[in-house]
């Protein structure tokens, strides 16, 4: 008997749910329910500048209306700061991360100075300016309190983990490419953590067996596998599903109000109409 799947829907409460989110939630929900497993809800509200309690409540209302009921109490990432700090401390101790003092402008300038950095799916890959600082240069800047983020040293990290892969139920097995996103930020200057670290820590904490999400996050999975290996977390299976597009062929975003679940709901459409539009 295979173990029952544990899945999650992990929205960021920075806007209202749209059709794309409904599809993402349904994929996670159905995978869990069809396998007699557990469907969890996690609010990814680490970005305190952009998250709003009314969006969080709206997400839960929309999910209930759609009939996508989750198990247990939703996890709020804003309550998990200590866990992210502990994971970052572990990586810092093992020198798998380095402090980055660059401003956005400096990164853009450095990128154009070196004739453009390789362009990852999240924009230009970090050119590595702060990676070359000496230990004493780093310590001096940290000592005087220069604002800094922490970046994954993807070179050292993959030397430590060796060759990795991940398996996707739709896309098959992928070799992990550490250069795809490069030295990503694991702790932002302003909030002390970041998406990649928080998601990996919480997927392990919630014992997620199947990570389901849109294809736009496939590149992130390369980073997530590296972090899972470094932090000795179990390897989940993945399912990156297709994205819903607007009339211009662009990915739905929170600004597309006409696709928001609450707008459609208030216009009198039944949940079945939502699922029809998700096809
Ligand atoms: N919070 C992310 C989002 O809303 C999804 C994270 C994930 O599924 O890994 O795009």
Short mmCIF file of C-alpha atoms and ligand atoms in Angstrom, two decimals:
data_model
loop_
_atom_site.label_atom_id
_atom_site.label_comp_id
_atom_site.label_asym_id
_atom_site.label_seq_id
_atom_site.Cartn_x
_atom_site.Cartn_y
_atom_site.Cartn_z
CA UNK A 1 0.00 0.00 0.00
CA UNK A 2 1.55 3.38 -0.97
CA UNK A 3 1.49 5.93 1.86
CA UNK A 4 -1.39 8.41 1.47
CA UNK A 5 -0.25 11.71 -0.09
CA UNK A 6 0.06 14.90 1.92
CA UNK A 7 -0.36 17.97 -0.27
CA UNK A 8 -0.70 21.68 0.34
CA UNK A 9 -2.01 24.83 -1.24
CA UNK A 10 0.33 27.68 -0.33
CA UNK A 11 -1.01 31.05 -1.49
CA UNK A 12 0.49 34.40 -0.55
CA UNK A 13 -2.21 36.64 0.92
CA UNK A 14 -1.13 39.63 -1.14
CA UNK A 15 -4.25 39.77 -3.30
CA UNK A 16 -7.43 37.92 -4.15
CA UNK A 17 -7.49 34.39 -5.52
CA UNK A 18 -8.01 34.10 -9.27
CA UNK A 19 -8.79 31.19 -11.56
CA UNK A 20 -5.13 30.14 -11.65
CA UNK A 21 -5.11 29.77 -7.87
CA UNK A 22 -8.38 27.81 -7.98
CA UNK A 23 -6.73 25.36 -10.37
CA UNK A 24 -3.62 25.09 -8.16
CA UNK A 25 -5.74 24.48 -5.07
CA UNK A 26 -7.87 21.88 -6.88
CA UNK A 27 -4.82 19.96 -8.13
CA UNK A 28 -3.46 19.71 -4.57
CA UNK A 29 -6.88 18.95 -3.10
CA UNK A 30 -7.79 16.22 -5.60
CA UNK A 31 -4.40 14.51 -5.43
CA UNK A 32 -4.80 14.23 -1.66
CA UNK A 33 -8.44 13.22 -1.64
CA UNK A 34 -8.14 10.68 -4.48
CA UNK A 35 -5.33 8.97 -2.60
CA UNK A 36 -7.08 9.03 0.79
CA UNK A 37 -4.50 11.57 1.97
CA UNK A 38 -4.33 14.98 3.60
CA UNK A 39 -4.79 18.42 2.05
CA UNK A 40 -3.19 21.28 3.98
CA UNK A 41 -3.40 25.05 3.67
CA UNK A 42 -0.40 27.30 4.25
CA UNK A 43 -0.55 31.07 4.06
CA UNK A 44 2.79 32.33 2.75
CA UNK A 45 2.62 35.66 4.52
CA UNK A 46 6.32 36.30 5.19
CA UNK A 47 6.16 39.52 3.20
CA UNK A 48 4.58 41.62 5.91
CA UNK A 49 4.66 44.72 3.71
CA UNK A 50 2.35 43.14 1.14
CA UNK A 51 0.27 40.57 3.06
CA UNK A 52 -3.13 41.67 4.38
CA UNK A 53 -5.43 39.87 6.86
CA UNK A 54 -8.45 40.56 4.64
CA UNK A 55 -6.79 38.70 1.75
CA UNK A 56 -6.07 35.77 4.06
CA UNK A 57 -9.72 35.60 5.13
CA UNK A 58 -10.81 36.03 1.51
CA UNK A 59 -8.67 33.06 0.44
CA UNK A 60 -10.29 30.83 3.06
CA UNK A 61 -13.80 32.01 2.10
CA UNK A 62 -13.13 31.37 -1.60
CA UNK A 63 -11.73 27.88 -0.93
CA UNK A 64 -14.74 26.92 1.19
CA UNK A 65 -17.09 28.24 -1.49
CA UNK A 66 -15.24 26.18 -4.09
CA UNK A 67 -15.68 23.10 -1.90
CA UNK A 68 -11.93 22.71 -1.34
CA UNK A 69 -11.88 22.05 2.38
CA UNK A 70 -8.48 21.64 3.99
CA UNK A 71 -7.49 19.47 6.92
CA UNK A 72 -6.46 20.90 10.29
CA UNK A 73 -5.49 24.47 11.04
CA UNK A 74 -3.82 26.55 8.29
CA UNK A 75 -0.13 27.23 8.88
CA UNK A 76 0.91 30.88 8.80
CA UNK A 77 4.49 31.49 7.74
CA UNK A 78 4.52 34.66 9.82
CA UNK A 79 4.51 32.40 12.91
CA UNK A 80 7.51 30.38 11.73
CA UNK A 81 10.31 32.94 11.92
CA UNK A 82 12.33 30.91 14.45
CA UNK A 83 12.33 27.85 12.19
CA UNK A 84 13.64 29.89 9.24
CA UNK A 85 16.29 31.48 11.44
CA UNK A 86 17.41 28.06 12.66
CA UNK A 87 17.73 26.75 9.09
CA UNK A 88 19.65 29.85 8.02
CA UNK A 89 21.94 29.55 11.06
CA UNK A 90 22.71 25.98 10.06
CA UNK A 91 23.59 27.05 6.52
CA UNK A 92 25.63 30.02 7.78
CA UNK A 93 27.56 27.79 10.16
CA UNK A 94 28.45 25.49 7.27
CA UNK A 95 29.32 28.49 5.05
CA UNK A 96 26.72 27.51 2.48
CA UNK A 97 25.47 31.11 2.41
CA UNK A 98 27.20 34.47 2.25
CA UNK A 99 26.07 37.99 3.10
CA UNK A 100 25.26 40.21 0.14
CA UNK A 101 25.50 43.96 0.65
CA UNK A 102 24.53 44.94 -2.90
CA UNK A 103 21.64 47.25 -3.56
CA UNK A 104 19.31 46.55 -6.46
CA UNK A 105 20.94 49.38 -8.41
CA UNK A 106 24.46 48.00 -7.81
CA UNK A 107 23.39 44.60 -9.10
CA UNK A 108 21.95 46.16 -12.27
CA UNK A 109 25.11 48.24 -12.80
CA UNK A 110 27.44 45.30 -12.22
CA UNK A 111 25.36 43.10 -14.49
CA UNK A 112 25.58 45.58 -17.37
CA UNK A 113 29.30 46.29 -16.66
CA UNK A 114 30.18 42.63 -17.16
CA UNK A 115 28.12 42.64 -20.35
CA UNK A 116 25.00 41.04 -18.91
CA UNK A 117 24.69 38.08 -16.58
CA UNK A 118 23.11 34.81 -17.65
CA UNK A 119 19.40 35.43 -17.56
CA UNK A 120 17.56 33.06 -15.25
CA UNK A 121 13.80 32.63 -15.15
CA UNK A 122 13.66 35.20 -12.31
CA UNK A 123 15.72 37.80 -14.17
CA UNK A 124 19.49 38.13 -14.43
CA UNK A 125 21.37 35.67 -12.27
CA UNK A 126 23.26 37.45 -9.45
CA UNK A 127 26.73 38.32 -10.81
CA UNK A 128 28.42 37.20 -7.59
CA UNK A 129 29.88 40.55 -6.50
CA UNK A 130 29.79 39.79 -2.76
CA UNK A 131 30.89 36.20 -3.22
CA UNK A 132 34.43 37.44 -3.82
CA UNK A 133 34.66 39.49 -0.60
CA UNK A 134 37.26 38.28 1.85
CA UNK A 135 36.28 37.03 5.29
CA UNK A 136 37.56 40.22 6.92
CA UNK A 137 35.72 42.45 4.41
CA UNK A 138 32.51 40.59 5.21
CA UNK A 139 33.07 40.73 8.95
CA UNK A 140 33.83 44.44 8.86
CA UNK A 141 30.64 45.24 6.95
CA UNK A 142 28.56 43.02 9.20
CA UNK A 143 30.17 44.62 12.27
CA UNK A 144 29.19 48.13 11.22
CA UNK A 145 25.66 46.96 10.49
CA UNK A 146 25.59 47.33 6.67
CA UNK A 147 22.17 46.10 5.48
CA UNK A 148 22.55 42.71 3.87
CA UNK A 149 20.69 39.72 2.53
CA UNK A 150 22.01 36.14 2.64
CA UNK A 151 22.58 34.28 -0.59
CA UNK A 152 23.02 30.59 -1.24
CA UNK A 153 26.56 29.81 -2.38
CA UNK A 154 25.33 27.51 -5.13
CA UNK A 155 28.89 26.44 -6.03
CA UNK A 156 29.82 25.28 -2.52
CA UNK A 157 26.35 23.89 -1.96
CA UNK A 158 26.44 21.61 -4.97
CA UNK A 159 29.99 20.53 -4.19
CA UNK A 160 28.55 19.35 -0.88
CA UNK A 161 25.37 17.73 -2.13
CA UNK A 162 26.78 16.19 -5.31
CA UNK A 163 24.53 15.55 -8.29
CA UNK A 164 20.81 15.79 -7.49
CA UNK A 165 17.57 15.17 -9.34
CA UNK A 166 13.88 15.70 -8.73
CA UNK A 167 10.89 13.78 -10.03
CA UNK A 168 7.79 15.40 -11.40
CA UNK A 169 4.62 13.41 -12.05
CA UNK A 170 4.08 15.31 -15.33
CA UNK A 171 7.54 16.41 -16.43
CA UNK A 172 9.56 13.33 -15.42
CA UNK A 173 12.97 13.31 -13.76
CA UNK A 174 15.11 16.46 -13.93
CA UNK A 175 18.80 16.82 -13.11
CA UNK A 176 19.24 19.77 -10.74
CA UNK A 177 20.97 22.70 -12.43
CA UNK A 178 22.51 25.00 -9.78
CA UNK A 179 23.28 27.67 -12.38
CA UNK A 180 19.67 28.11 -13.46
CA UNK A 181 18.84 30.55 -10.66
CA UNK A 182 22.38 30.88 -9.29
CA UNK A 183 23.01 32.34 -5.84
CA UNK A 184 19.43 33.09 -4.84
CA UNK A 185 18.48 35.09 -1.78
CA UNK A 186 17.57 32.92 1.21
CA UNK A 187 17.06 35.80 3.64
CA UNK A 188 15.96 39.21 2.48
CA UNK A 189 17.31 42.41 4.01
CA UNK A 190 13.86 43.54 5.12
CA UNK A 191 12.19 40.38 6.41
CA UNK A 192 15.08 38.07 7.37
CA UNK A 193 13.87 35.14 5.30
CA UNK A 194 12.75 34.52 1.72
CA UNK A 195 10.46 32.32 -0.35
CA UNK A 196 12.97 29.57 -1.22
CA UNK A 197 14.06 28.93 2.36
CA UNK A 198 10.61 29.25 3.96
CA UNK A 199 8.94 26.93 1.45
CA UNK A 200 11.51 24.18 1.93
CA UNK A 201 11.47 24.43 5.73
CA UNK A 202 7.68 24.33 5.84
CA UNK A 203 7.19 21.56 3.28
CA UNK A 204 9.42 19.42 5.52
CA UNK A 205 7.66 20.61 8.70
CA UNK A 206 4.22 19.80 7.26
CA UNK A 207 5.54 16.45 5.93
CA UNK A 208 4.39 17.25 2.40
CA UNK A 209 4.86 14.19 0.19
CA UNK A 210 3.69 15.81 -3.09
CA UNK A 211 4.47 19.44 -3.87
CA UNK A 212 1.99 20.63 -6.48
CA UNK A 213 2.16 24.11 -8.02
CA UNK A 214 2.23 25.96 -11.33
CA UNK A 215 4.86 25.40 -14.01
CA UNK A 216 6.19 28.90 -13.41
CA UNK A 217 7.80 27.59 -10.22
CA UNK A 218 9.60 24.67 -11.89
CA UNK A 219 12.96 26.55 -11.90
CA UNK A 220 12.63 27.16 -8.15
CA UNK A 221 12.50 23.41 -7.56
CA UNK A 222 16.17 23.19 -8.58
CA UNK A 223 17.03 25.43 -5.62
CA UNK A 224 14.61 23.63 -3.33
CA UNK A 225 16.22 20.25 -3.95
CA UNK A 226 19.64 21.69 -3.09
CA UNK A 227 18.27 23.14 0.15
CA UNK A 228 16.47 19.90 1.05
CA UNK A 229 19.70 17.97 0.58
CA UNK A 230 21.73 20.47 2.62
CA UNK A 231 19.21 20.51 5.46
CA UNK A 232 18.70 16.69 5.38
CA UNK A 233 15.00 17.04 4.59
CA UNK A 234 13.09 14.30 2.76
CA UNK A 235 12.64 14.63 -0.99
CA UNK A 236 9.00 15.16 -1.99
CA UNK A 237 7.55 14.26 -5.37
CA UNK A 238 6.56 17.21 -7.56
CA UNK A 239 3.71 18.03 -9.87
CA UNK A 240 4.07 21.30 -11.79
CA UNK A 241 0.76 21.87 -13.54
CA UNK A 242 -0.04 24.01 -16.59
CA UNK A 243 -0.82 27.70 -16.10
CA UNK A 244 -4.03 29.44 -17.08
CA UNK A 245 -3.53 32.26 -19.56
CA UNK A 246 -5.50 35.41 -20.32
CA UNK A 247 -6.78 36.39 -23.79
CA UNK A 248 -3.32 37.73 -24.71
CA UNK A 249 -1.66 34.47 -23.73
CA UNK A 250 -0.22 35.99 -20.55
CA UNK A 251 -0.20 34.20 -17.22
CA UNK A 252 -3.08 35.25 -14.92
CA UNK A 253 -1.98 37.62 -12.18
CA UNK A 254 -3.59 39.20 -9.16
CA UNK A 255 -4.18 42.38 -11.16
CA UNK A 256 -6.63 40.52 -13.44
CA UNK A 257 -9.65 41.38 -11.34
CA UNK A 258 -12.15 39.94 -13.82
CA UNK A 259 -10.66 36.50 -13.18
CA UNK A 260 -10.86 36.80 -9.40
CA UNK A 261 -12.93 34.13 -7.67
CA UNK A 262 -14.75 36.63 -5.48
CA UNK A 263 -15.75 38.78 -8.51
CA UNK A 264 -17.07 35.72 -10.35
CA UNK A 265 -18.82 34.55 -7.19
CA UNK A 266 -20.45 37.93 -6.64
CA UNK A 267 -21.59 37.97 -10.27
CA UNK A 268 -23.66 34.88 -9.46
CA UNK A 269 -21.53 32.22 -11.15
CA UNK A 270 -21.65 28.79 -9.44
CA UNK A 271 -18.41 26.92 -8.55
CA UNK A 272 -18.98 24.64 -11.57
CA UNK A 273 -18.49 27.66 -13.82
CA UNK A 274 -15.09 28.24 -12.19
CA UNK A 275 -14.05 24.67 -12.98
CA UNK A 276 -15.33 25.03 -16.54
CA UNK A 277 -13.14 28.12 -16.98
CA UNK A 278 -10.15 26.28 -15.53
CA UNK A 279 -10.19 23.72 -18.33
N1 LIG B 1 3.33 31.16 -2.30
C1 LIG B 1 3.64 30.84 -3.65
C2 LIG B 1 2.71 31.59 -4.59
O1 LIG B 1 1.66 32.06 -4.16
C3 LIG B 1 3.51 29.37 -3.96
C4 LIG B 1 4.53 28.58 -3.28
C5 LIG B 1 4.61 27.12 -3.68
O2 LIG B 1 3.62 26.51 -4.05
O3 LIG B 1 5.70 26.61 -3.59
O4 LIG B 1 3.04 31.72 -5.74
#
